[in-house]
Coordinates of N, CA and C in Angstrom, one line a residue:
X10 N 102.2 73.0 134.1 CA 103.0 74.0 134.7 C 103.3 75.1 133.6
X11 N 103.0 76.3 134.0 CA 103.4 77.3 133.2 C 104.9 77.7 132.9
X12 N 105.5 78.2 131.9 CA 106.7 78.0 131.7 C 106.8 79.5 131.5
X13 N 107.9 80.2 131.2 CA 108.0 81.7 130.8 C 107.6 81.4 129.2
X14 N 108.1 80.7 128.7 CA 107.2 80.7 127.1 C 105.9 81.1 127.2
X15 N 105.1 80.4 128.1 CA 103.8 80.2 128.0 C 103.2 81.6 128.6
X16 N 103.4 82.1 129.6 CA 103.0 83.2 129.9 C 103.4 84.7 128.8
X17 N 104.5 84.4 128.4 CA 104.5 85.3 126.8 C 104.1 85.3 126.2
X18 N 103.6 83.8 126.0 CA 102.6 83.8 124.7 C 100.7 84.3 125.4
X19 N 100.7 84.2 126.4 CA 99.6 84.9 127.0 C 99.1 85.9 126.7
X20 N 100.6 87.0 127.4 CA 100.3 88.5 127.2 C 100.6 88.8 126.2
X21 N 101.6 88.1 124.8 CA 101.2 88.4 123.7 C 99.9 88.2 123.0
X22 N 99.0 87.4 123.6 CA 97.3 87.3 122.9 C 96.8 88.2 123.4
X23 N 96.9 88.4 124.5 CA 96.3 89.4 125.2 C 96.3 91.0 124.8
X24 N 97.7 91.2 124.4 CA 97.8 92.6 123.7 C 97.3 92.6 122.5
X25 N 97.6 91.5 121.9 CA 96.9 91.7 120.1 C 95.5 91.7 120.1
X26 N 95.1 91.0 120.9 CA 93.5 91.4 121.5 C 92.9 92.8 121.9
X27 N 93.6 93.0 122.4 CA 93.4 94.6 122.8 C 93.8 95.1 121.7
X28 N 94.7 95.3 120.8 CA 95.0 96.2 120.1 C 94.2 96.2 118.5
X29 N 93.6 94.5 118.2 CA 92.5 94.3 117.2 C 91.5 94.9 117.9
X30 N 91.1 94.6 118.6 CA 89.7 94.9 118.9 C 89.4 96.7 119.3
X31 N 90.3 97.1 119.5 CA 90.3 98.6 119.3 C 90.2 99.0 118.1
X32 N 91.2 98.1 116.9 CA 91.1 98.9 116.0 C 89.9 98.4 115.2
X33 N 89.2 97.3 115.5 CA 87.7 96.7 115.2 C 86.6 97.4 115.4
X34 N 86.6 97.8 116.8 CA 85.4 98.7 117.3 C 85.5 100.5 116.4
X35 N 86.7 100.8 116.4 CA 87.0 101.9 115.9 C 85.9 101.4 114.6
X36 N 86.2 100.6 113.5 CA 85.8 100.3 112.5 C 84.4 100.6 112.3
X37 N 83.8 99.7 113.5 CA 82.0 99.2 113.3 C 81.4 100.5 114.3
X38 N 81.9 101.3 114.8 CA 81.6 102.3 115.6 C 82.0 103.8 115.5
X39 N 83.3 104.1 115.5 CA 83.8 105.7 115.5 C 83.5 106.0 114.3
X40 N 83.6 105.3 113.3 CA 83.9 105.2 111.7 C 82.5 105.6 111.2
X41 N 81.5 105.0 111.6 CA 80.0 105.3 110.7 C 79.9 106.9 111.6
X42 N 80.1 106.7 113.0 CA 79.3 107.7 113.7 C 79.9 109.2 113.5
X43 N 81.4 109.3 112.9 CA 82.0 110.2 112.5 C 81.5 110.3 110.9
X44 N 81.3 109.5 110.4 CA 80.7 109.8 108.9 C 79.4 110.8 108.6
X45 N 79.2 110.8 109.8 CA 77.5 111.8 109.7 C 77.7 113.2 110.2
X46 N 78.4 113.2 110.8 CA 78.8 114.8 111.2 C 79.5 116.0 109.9
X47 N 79.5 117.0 110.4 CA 80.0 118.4 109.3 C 81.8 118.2 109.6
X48 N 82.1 118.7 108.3 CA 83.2 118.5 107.9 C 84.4 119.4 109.1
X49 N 84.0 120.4 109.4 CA 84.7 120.6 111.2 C 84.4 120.1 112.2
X50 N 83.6 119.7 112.5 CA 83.3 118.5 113.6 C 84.0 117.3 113.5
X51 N 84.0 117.0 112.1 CA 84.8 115.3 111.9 C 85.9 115.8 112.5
X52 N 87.0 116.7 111.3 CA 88.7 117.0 111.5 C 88.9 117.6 113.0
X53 N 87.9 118.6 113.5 CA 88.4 118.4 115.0 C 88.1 117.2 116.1
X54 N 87.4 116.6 116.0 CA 86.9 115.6 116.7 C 88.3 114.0 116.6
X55 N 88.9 114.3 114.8 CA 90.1 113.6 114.7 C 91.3 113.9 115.1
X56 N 91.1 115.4 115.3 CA 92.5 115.9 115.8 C 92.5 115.8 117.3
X57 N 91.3 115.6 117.8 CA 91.7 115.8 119.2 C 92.0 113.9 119.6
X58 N 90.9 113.1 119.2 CA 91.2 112.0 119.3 C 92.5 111.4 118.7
X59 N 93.7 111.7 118.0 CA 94.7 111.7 117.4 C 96.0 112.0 118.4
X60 N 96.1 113.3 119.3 CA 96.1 113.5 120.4 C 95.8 112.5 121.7
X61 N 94.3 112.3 121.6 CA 94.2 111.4 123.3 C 95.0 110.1 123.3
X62 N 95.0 109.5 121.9 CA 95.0 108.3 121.8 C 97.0 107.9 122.2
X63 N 97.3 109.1 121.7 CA 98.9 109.2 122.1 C 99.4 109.0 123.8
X64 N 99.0 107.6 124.7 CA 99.2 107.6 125.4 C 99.7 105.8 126.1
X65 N 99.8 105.6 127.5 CA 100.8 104.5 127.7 C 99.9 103.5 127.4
X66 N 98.5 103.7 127.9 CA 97.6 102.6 127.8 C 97.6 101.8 126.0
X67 N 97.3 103.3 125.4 CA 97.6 102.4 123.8 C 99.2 101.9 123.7
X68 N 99.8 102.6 124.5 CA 101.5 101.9 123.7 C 101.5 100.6 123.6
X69 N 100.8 100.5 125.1 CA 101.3 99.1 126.2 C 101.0 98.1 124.9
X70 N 99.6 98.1 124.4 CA 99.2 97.4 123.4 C 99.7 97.3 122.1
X71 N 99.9 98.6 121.8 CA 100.2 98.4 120.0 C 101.4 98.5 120.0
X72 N 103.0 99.1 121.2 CA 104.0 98.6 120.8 C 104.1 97.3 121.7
X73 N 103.6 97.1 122.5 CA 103.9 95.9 123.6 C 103.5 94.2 122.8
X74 N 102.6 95.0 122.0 CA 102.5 93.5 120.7 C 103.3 92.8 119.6
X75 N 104.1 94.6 119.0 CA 104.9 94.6 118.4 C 106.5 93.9 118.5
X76 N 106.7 93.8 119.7 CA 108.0 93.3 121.1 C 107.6 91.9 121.1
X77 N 106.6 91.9 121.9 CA 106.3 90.3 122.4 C 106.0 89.2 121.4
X78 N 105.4 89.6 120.4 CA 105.2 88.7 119.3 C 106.2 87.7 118.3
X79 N 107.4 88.8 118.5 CA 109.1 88.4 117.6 C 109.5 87.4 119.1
X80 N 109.2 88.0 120.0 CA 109.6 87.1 121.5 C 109.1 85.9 122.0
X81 N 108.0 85.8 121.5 CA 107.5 84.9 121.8 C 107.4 83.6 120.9
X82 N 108.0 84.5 119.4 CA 108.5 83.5 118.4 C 110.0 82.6 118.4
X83 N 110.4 83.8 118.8 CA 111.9 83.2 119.6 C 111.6 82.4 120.6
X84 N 110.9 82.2 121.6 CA 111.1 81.6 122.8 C 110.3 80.3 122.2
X85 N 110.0 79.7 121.0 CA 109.6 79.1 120.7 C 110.1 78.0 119.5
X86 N 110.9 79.1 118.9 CA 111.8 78.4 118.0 C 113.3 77.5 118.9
X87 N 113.2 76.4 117.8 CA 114.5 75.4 118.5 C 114.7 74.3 117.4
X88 N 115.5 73.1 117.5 CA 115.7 72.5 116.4 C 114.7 71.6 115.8
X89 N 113.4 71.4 116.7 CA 112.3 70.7 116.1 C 111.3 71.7 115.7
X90 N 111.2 72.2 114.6 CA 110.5 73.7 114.5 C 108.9 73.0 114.4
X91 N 108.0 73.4 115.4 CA 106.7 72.9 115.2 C 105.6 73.8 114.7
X92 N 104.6 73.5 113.8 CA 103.6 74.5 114.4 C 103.3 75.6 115.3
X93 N 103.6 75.4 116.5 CA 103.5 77.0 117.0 C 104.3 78.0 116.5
X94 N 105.4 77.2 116.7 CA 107.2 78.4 116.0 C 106.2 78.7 114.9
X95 N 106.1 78.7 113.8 CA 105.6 79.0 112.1 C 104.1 79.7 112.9
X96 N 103.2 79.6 113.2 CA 102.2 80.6 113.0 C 102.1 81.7 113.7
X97 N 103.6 81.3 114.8 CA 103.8 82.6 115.8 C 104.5 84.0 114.7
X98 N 105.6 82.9 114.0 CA 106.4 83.6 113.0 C 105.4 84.1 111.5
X99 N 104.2 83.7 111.6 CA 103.3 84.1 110.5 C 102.7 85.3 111.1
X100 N 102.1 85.5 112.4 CA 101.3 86.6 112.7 C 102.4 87.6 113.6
X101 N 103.4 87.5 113.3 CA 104.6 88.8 113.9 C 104.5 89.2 112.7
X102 N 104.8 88.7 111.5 CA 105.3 88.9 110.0 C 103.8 89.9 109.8
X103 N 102.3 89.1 110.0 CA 101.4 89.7 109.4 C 101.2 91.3 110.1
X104 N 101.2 90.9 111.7 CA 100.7 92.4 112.5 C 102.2 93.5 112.6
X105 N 103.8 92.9 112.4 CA 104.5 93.8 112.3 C 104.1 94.9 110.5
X106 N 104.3 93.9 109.5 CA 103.9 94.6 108.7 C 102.4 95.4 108.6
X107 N 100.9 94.6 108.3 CA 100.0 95.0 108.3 C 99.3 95.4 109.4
X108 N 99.7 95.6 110.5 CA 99.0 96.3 111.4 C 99.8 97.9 112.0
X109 N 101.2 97.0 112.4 CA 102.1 97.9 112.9 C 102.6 99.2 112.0
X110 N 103.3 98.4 111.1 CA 104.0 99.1 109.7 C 102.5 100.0 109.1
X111 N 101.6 99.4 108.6 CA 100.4 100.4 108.3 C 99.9 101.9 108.7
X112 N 100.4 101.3 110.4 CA 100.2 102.2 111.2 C 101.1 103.6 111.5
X113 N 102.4 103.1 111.1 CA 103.2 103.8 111.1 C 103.7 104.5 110.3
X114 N 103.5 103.8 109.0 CA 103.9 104.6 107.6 C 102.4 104.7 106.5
X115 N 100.9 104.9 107.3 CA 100.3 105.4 106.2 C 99.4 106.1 107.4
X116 N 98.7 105.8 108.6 CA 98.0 106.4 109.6 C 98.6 107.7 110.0
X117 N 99.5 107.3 110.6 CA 100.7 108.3 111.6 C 100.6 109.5 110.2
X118 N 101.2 109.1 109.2 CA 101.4 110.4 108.3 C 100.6 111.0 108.3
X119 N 98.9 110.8 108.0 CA 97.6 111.4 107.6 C 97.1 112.4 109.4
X120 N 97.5 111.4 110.2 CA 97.5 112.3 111.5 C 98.1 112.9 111.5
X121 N 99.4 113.2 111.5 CA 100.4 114.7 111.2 C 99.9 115.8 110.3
X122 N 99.5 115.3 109.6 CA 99.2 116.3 108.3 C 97.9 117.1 108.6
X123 N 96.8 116.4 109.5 CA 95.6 116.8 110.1 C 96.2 117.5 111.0
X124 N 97.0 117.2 111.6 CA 97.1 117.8 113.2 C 97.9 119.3 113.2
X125 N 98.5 119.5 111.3 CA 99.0 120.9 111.3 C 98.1 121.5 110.7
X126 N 97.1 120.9 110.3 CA 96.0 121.2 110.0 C 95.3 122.7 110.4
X127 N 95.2 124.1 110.3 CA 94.4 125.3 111.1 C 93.2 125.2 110.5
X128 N 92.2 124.2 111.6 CA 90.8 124.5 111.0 C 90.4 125.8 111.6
X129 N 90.6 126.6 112.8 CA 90.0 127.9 112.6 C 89.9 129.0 111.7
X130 N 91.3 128.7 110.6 CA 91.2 129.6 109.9 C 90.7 129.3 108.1
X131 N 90.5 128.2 108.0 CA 90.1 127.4 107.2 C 88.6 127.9 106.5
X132 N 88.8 128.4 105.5 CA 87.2 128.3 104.6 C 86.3 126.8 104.9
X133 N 84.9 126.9 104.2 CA 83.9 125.3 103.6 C 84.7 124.7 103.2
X134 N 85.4 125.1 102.2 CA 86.1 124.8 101.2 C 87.0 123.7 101.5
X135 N 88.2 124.5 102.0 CA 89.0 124.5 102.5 C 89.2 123.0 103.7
X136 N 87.9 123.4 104.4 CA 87.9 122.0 105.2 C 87.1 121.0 104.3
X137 N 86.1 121.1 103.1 CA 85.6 119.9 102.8 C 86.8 118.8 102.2
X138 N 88.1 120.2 101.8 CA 89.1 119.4 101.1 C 89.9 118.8 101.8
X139 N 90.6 118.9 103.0 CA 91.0 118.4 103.7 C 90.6 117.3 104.5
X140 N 89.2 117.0 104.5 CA 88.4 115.8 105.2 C 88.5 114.9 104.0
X141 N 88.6 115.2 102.8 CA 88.5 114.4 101.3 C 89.8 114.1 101.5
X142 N 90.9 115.1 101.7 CA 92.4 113.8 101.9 C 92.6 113.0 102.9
X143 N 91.5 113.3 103.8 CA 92.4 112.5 104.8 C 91.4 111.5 105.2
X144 N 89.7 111.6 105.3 CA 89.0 110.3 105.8 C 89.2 108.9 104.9
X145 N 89.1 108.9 103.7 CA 88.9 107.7 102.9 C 90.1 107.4 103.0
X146 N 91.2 107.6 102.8 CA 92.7 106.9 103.2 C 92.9 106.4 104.4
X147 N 92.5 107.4 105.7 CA 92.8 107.2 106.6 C 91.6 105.8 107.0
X148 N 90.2 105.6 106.4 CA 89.5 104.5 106.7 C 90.1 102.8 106.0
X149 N 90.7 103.5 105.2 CA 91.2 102.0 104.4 C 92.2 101.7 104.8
X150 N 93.0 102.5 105.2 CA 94.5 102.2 106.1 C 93.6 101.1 107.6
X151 N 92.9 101.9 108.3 CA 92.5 101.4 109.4 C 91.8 99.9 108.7
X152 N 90.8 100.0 108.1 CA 90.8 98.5 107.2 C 91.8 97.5 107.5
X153 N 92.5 97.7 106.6 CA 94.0 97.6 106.4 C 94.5 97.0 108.0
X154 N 95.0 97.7 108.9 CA 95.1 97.5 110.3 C 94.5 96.5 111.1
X155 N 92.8 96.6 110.7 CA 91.8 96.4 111.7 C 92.2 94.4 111.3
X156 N 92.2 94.3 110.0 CA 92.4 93.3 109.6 C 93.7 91.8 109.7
X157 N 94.9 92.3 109.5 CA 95.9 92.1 110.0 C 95.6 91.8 111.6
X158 N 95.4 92.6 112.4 CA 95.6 92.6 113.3 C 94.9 91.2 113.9
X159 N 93.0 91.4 113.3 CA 92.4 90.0 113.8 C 93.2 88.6 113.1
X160 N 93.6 88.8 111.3 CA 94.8 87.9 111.7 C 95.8 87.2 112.7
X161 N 96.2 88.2 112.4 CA 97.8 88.0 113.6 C 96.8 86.9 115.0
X162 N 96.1 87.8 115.5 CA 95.6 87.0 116.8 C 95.0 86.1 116.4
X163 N 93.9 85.4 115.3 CA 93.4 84.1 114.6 C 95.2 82.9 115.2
X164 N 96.1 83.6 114.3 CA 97.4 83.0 114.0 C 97.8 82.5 115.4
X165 N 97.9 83.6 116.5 CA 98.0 83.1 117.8 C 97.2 82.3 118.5
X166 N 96.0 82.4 118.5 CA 94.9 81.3 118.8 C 95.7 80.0 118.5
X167 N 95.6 80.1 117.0 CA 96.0 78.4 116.6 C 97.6 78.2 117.2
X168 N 98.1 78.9 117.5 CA 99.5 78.9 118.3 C 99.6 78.0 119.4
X169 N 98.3 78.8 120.1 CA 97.9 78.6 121.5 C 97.3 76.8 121.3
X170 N 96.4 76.7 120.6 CA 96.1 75.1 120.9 C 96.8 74.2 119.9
X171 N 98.4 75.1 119.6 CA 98.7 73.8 119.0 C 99.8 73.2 120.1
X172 N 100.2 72.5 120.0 CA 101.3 71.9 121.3 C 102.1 72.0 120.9
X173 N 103.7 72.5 122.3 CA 104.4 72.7 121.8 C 105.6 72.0 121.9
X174 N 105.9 71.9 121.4 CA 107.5 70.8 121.4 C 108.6 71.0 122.4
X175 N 109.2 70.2 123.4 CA 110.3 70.4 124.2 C 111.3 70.6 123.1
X176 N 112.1 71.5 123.4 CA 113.4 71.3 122.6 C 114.4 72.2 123.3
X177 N 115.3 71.2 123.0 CA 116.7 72.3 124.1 C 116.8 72.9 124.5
X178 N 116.0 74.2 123.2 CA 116.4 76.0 124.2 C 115.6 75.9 125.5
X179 N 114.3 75.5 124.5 CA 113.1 75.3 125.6 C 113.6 75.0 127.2
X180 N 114.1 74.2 127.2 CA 114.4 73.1 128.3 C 115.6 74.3 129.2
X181 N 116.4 74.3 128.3 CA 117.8 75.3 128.9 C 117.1 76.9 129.3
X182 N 116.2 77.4 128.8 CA 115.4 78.5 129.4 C 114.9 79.0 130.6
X183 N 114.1 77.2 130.9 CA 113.0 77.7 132.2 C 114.2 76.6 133.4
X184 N 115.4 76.6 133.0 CA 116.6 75.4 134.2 C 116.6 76.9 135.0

């Protein structure tokens, strides 16, 4: 029988899944194929994708993981603290800081700074330098992210097949 724990801890894999593996493919794919193009092609092609990506479908994922993850550690914490409680509470810790937090205080900034960016009026110059502050940070941040992130869900995996303990809350929850 499924319990509301259990179904949280679902769509919490499920979101971190989605939200690693976005920032995975981005890695092995957007990342090289943006690397080959001229330095206005990359920063508009970032600014516009910086832009698209600003929408419910990514929220659902990257803050909906952010939520459910601390929630699903709660709905699992009680007085016999087992294995799942601790690696739920390991990969909130890893993807709030290294995925989430990353994303918010080293990504987010470099896309702001792009996005005030005036490439039309911009010399060679001018844009070679601005692709120089902002791709190699912005690729090691995503690193940074992409990694965490398949943590965090590794952490939930072993969440998932570890068993979990009846305990009071538990019990007083799904009454």
């Amino acid at each position: 029988m499924f319990t509301i724990a259990h179904i949280v801890l679902i769509v919490t894999a499920t979101m971190t899944a989605l939200i690693s593996g976005l920032f995975y493919a981005w890695s092995c794919s957007v990342v090289p194929g943006l690397a080959r193009v001229s330095d206005s092609t990359y920063l508009e092609a970032m600014q516009q994708i910086n832009r698209a990506i600003l929408n419910p479908v990514f929220f659902m994922s990257f803050i909906g993981t952010a939520l459910l993850l601390p929630l699903s550690t709660w709905l699992h914490y009680g007085p016999d603290l087992n294995a799942r409680f601790w690696l739920l509470l390991l990969a909130s810790v890893v993807y709030l800081a290294g995925t989430f937090g990353v994303t918010m205080f080293g990504n987010v900034p470099l896309n702001e700074a792009l996005d005030a960016f005036n490439l039309s009026s911009a010399t060679a110059q001018e844009l070679a330098a601005q692709r120089a502050r902002f791709e190699g940070p912005w690729n090691n941040l995503n690193i940074i992210r992409t990694i965490a992130g398949i943590v965090a869900l590794i952490l939930i995996i072993l969440a998932c097949l570890n068993p979990a303990a009846v305990t009071a809350r538990t019990a007083a929850v799904y009454r």
